[in-house]
CSV table of C-alpha atoms in Angstrom, one decimal:
chain,number,residue,atom,x,y,z
V,1,MET,CA,16.4,7.6,-8.4
V,2,ASN,CA,14.7,6.5,-5.5
V,3,THR,CA,15.3,4.2,-3.0
V,4,ILE,CA,12.3,1.3,-1.9
V,5,GLN,CA,12.6,-0.7,1.0
V,6,ILE,CA,10.9,-3.7,1.4
V,7,THR,CA,11.3,-5.6,5.1
V,8,ARG,CA,9.0,-8.6,5.9
V,9,GLN,CA,8.5,-8.7,9.6
V,10,SER,CA,5.3,-11.5,9.3
V,11,GLN,CA,5.6,-14.9,8.2
V,12,ASP,CA,3.2,-15.0,5.8
V,13,ALA,CA,4.0,-12.1,2.6
V,14,PRO,CA,3.3,-13.6,-0.2
V,15,ALA,CA,4.4,-11.1,-2.8
V,16,ASP,CA,8.2,-11.3,-3.3
V,17,ASP,CA,10.3,-8.3,-2.8
V,18,ALA,CA,11.3,-8.1,-6.8
V,19,GLN,CA,7.7,-7.2,-7.4
V,20,LEU,CA,6.8,-4.7,-4.9
V,21,GLU,CA,9.7,-2.8,-5.3
V,22,ALA,CA,8.8,-3.3,-9.4
V,23,LEU,CA,5.2,-1.9,-8.3
V,24,VAL,CA,6.5,1.1,-6.3
V,25,ARG,CA,8.7,2.2,-9.1
V,26,SER,CA,6.4,2.0,-11.6
V,27,ILE,CA,4.3,4.0,-9.1
V,28,CYS,CA,6.8,7.1,-8.5
V,29,GLU,CA,7.4,7.3,-12.8
V,30,ARG,CA,3.5,7.3,-12.9
V,31,PHE,CA,3.4,9.6,-11.0
V,32,GLY,CA,6.8,11.3,-10.6
V,33,LEU,CA,7.8,10.6,-8.2
V,34,VAL,CA,12.0,11.0,-8.1
V,35,GLY,CA,14.2,11.1,-5.3
V,36,ALA,CA,12.6,9.4,-2.3
V,37,THR,CA,13.0,7.1,-0.1
V,38,ILE,CA,10.1,4.9,0.4
V,39,GLY,CA,9.7,1.8,2.9
V,40,VAL,CA,7.5,-1.0,2.7
V,41,GLY,CA,6.7,-3.1,5.7
V,42,ILE,CA,5.0,-6.0,5.8
V,43,VAL,CA,3.6,-6.7,8.7
V,44,ASP,CA,0.5,-9.2,10.9
V,45,ASP,CA,-2.6,-8.8,12.5
V,46,ALA,CA,-0.9,-7.9,16.0
V,47,GLN,CA,1.6,-5.7,14.3
V,48,MET,CA,-0.8,-3.7,12.1
V,49,ALA,CA,-2.5,-3.7,15.5
V,50,GLU,CA,-0.2,-2.4,17.6
V,51,LEU,CA,0.7,0.1,15.5
V,52,ASN,CA,-3.1,1.1,14.3
V,53,ARG,CA,-3.4,1.7,17.8
V,54,ARG,CA,0.2,3.3,18.9
V,55,PHE,CA,-0.6,6.1,15.5
V,56,LEU,CA,-4.0,6.2,15.6
V,57,ASN,CA,-5.8,4.9,18.6
V,58,HIS,CA,-7.4,3.0,16.6
V,59,GLU,CA,-8.8,-0.5,18.5
V,60,GLY,CA,-7.9,-3.9,15.8
V,61,THR,CA,-6.0,-4.9,12.9
V,62,THR,CA,-5.7,-2.5,9.3
V,63,ASP,CA,-4.9,-3.1,5.7
V,64,CYS,CA,-1.9,-0.6,5.5
V,65,LEU,CA,-1.1,2.2,6.9
V,66,SER,CA,0.9,4.8,5.5
V,67,PHE,CA,3.4,7.9,6.4
V,68,ASP,CA,5.1,11.1,5.3
V,69,LEU,CA,8.2,10.8,6.9
V,70,SER,CA,9.4,13.8,4.9
V,71,ASP,CA,11.4,17.1,6.7
V,72,THR,CA,10.0,19.5,6.0
V,73,GLU,CA,12.5,21.6,7.4
V,74,THR,CA,15.1,20.5,4.7
V,75,PRO,CA,15.8,23.1,1.4
V,76,ASP,CA,15.7,20.6,-1.3
V,77,GLY,CA,12.6,19.0,-0.1
V,78,LEU,CA,12.9,15.1,-0.2
V,79,ARG,CA,10.5,12.5,0.4
V,80,VAL,CA,10.2,10.0,2.7
V,81,PHE,CA,7.4,7.1,3.1
V,82,GLU,CA,7.0,4.2,5.0
V,83,VAL,CA,3.9,2.4,3.7
V,84,VAL,CA,3.9,-0.7,6.3
V,85,VAL,CA,1.1,-3.9,4.8
V,86,ASN,CA,-1.1,-7.2,6.5
V,87,ALA,CA,0.0,-10.0,4.9
V,88,GLN,CA,-2.6,-11.9,7.2
V,89,MET,CA,-5.1,-10.1,6.8
V,90,ALA,CA,-3.9,-10.1,3.0
V,91,GLY,CA,-4.6,-13.7,2.7
V,92,ARG,CA,-7.7,-13.7,4.4
V,93,GLU,CA,-9.2,-11.3,1.8
V,94,ALA,CA,-8.0,-12.7,-1.6
V,95,ALA,CA,-9.2,-16.4,-0.2
V,96,ARG,CA,-12.8,-14.4,0.8
V,97,ARG,CA,-12.5,-12.3,-2.7
V,98,GLY,CA,-11.2,-14.9,-5.0
V,99,HIS,CA,-7.7,-13.8,-6.2
V,100,SER,CA,-4.3,-14.0,-5.5
V,101,PRO,CA,-2.8,-13.2,-1.8
V,102,GLN,CA,0.3,-11.1,-4.2
V,103,ALA,CA,-2.7,-9.1,-5.9
V,104,GLU,CA,-4.4,-7.7,-2.5
V,105,LEU,CA,-0.3,-7.7,-0.7
V,106,ALA,CA,-0.2,-5.1,-4.0
V,107,LEU,CA,-3.9,-3.4,-3.3
V,108,TYR,CA,-3.0,-2.5,0.0
V,109,VAL,CA,1.1,-0.9,-0.4
V,110,THR,CA,-0.7,1.1,-4.2
V,111,HIS,CA,-3.6,2.5,-1.7
V,112,GLY,CA,-1.0,3.4,0.9
V,113,LEU,CA,1.4,5.1,-1.7
V,114,LEU,CA,-1.8,6.2,-3.2
V,115,HIS,CA,-2.4,8.3,-0.4
V,116,GLN,CA,0.9,10.5,-0.1
V,117,LEU,CA,0.8,11.2,-3.7
V,118,GLY,CA,-2.4,13.2,-2.5
V,119,PHE,CA,-5.1,11.0,-2.9
V,120,ASP,CA,-7.4,9.8,-0.4
V,121,ASP,CA,-11.4,7.8,0.1
V,122,ALA,CA,-12.6,9.7,2.5
V,123,VAL,CA,-15.7,10.8,0.4
V,124,PRO,CA,-17.5,8.2,-2.5
V,125,GLU,CA,-16.4,10.5,-5.4
V,126,GLN,CA,-12.8,10.8,-4.1
V,127,ALA,CA,-13.0,7.1,-3.4
V,128,GLN,CA,-14.1,6.0,-6.5
V,129,THR,CA,-11.6,8.0,-8.5
V,130,MET,CA,-8.8,6.6,-5.9
V,131,HIS,CA,-9.4,3.2,-6.4
V,132,ARG,CA,-10.4,3.1,-10.5
V,133,THR,CA,-6.5,4.8,-10.5
V,134,GLU,CA,-5.8,1.6,-8.1
V,135,ASP,CA,-6.7,-1.1,-10.4
V,136,GLU,CA,-5.1,1.0,-13.4
V,137,ILE,CA,-1.8,0.6,-11.6
V,138,LEU,CA,-2.3,-3.0,-10.3
V,139,GLN,CA,-3.7,-3.5,-14.5
V,140,HIS,CA,-0.3,-2.0,-15.6
V,141,ALA,CA,1.9,-3.8,-12.9
V,142,GLY,CA,0.4,-7.5,-14.2
V,143,PHE,CA,-2.3,-7.7,-11.0
V,144,GLY,CA,-5.1,-7.4,-12.8
V,145,VAL,CA,-8.1,-5.3,-11.7
V,146,VAL,CA,-7.6,-6.3,-7.8
V,147,TYR,CA,-10.2,-3.6,-6.7
V,148,ASN,CA,-12.8,-3.4,-8.7
V,149,SER,CA,-13.6,-7.3,-9.3
V,150,ARG,CA,-14.1,-7.6,-4.9
V,151,PRO,CA,-17.9,-9.2,-4.7
V,152,GLU,CA,-19.5,-7.3,-2.1
V,153,SER,CA,-19.0,-7.2,2.3
V,154,PRO,CA,-21.2,-10.5,3.3
């Protein structure tokens, strides 16, 4: 069994905790992740900008950050992940792209967790695979196609 903890540090958080927990559980099940501890932190622009600067040395806010906090020194191989998502950005992007803030936030959670499970979006071929997988997961969870329904950026 996996342990999942949702922490809200933003008043703008659109999704409900049970829905996000079910999403994380379905991702874990899909990829055979058992016995993991996964935290999902929901923050605002200011908090995300601070985390982005502190951990990646990047200026400004972003949609999600994810961290592998697993203790590689322990023989049991327990996995510990933290996914931090930006509720304010999810609200803005959802309005711009024509879907719900809940779906956008679910995309960020899925994206961050997939990074910890070995997916990457650094090159176009890998990004295509990752985004297709995100949409499969989100459709299965009832959010519909989120990433690939996005209109082109202005």
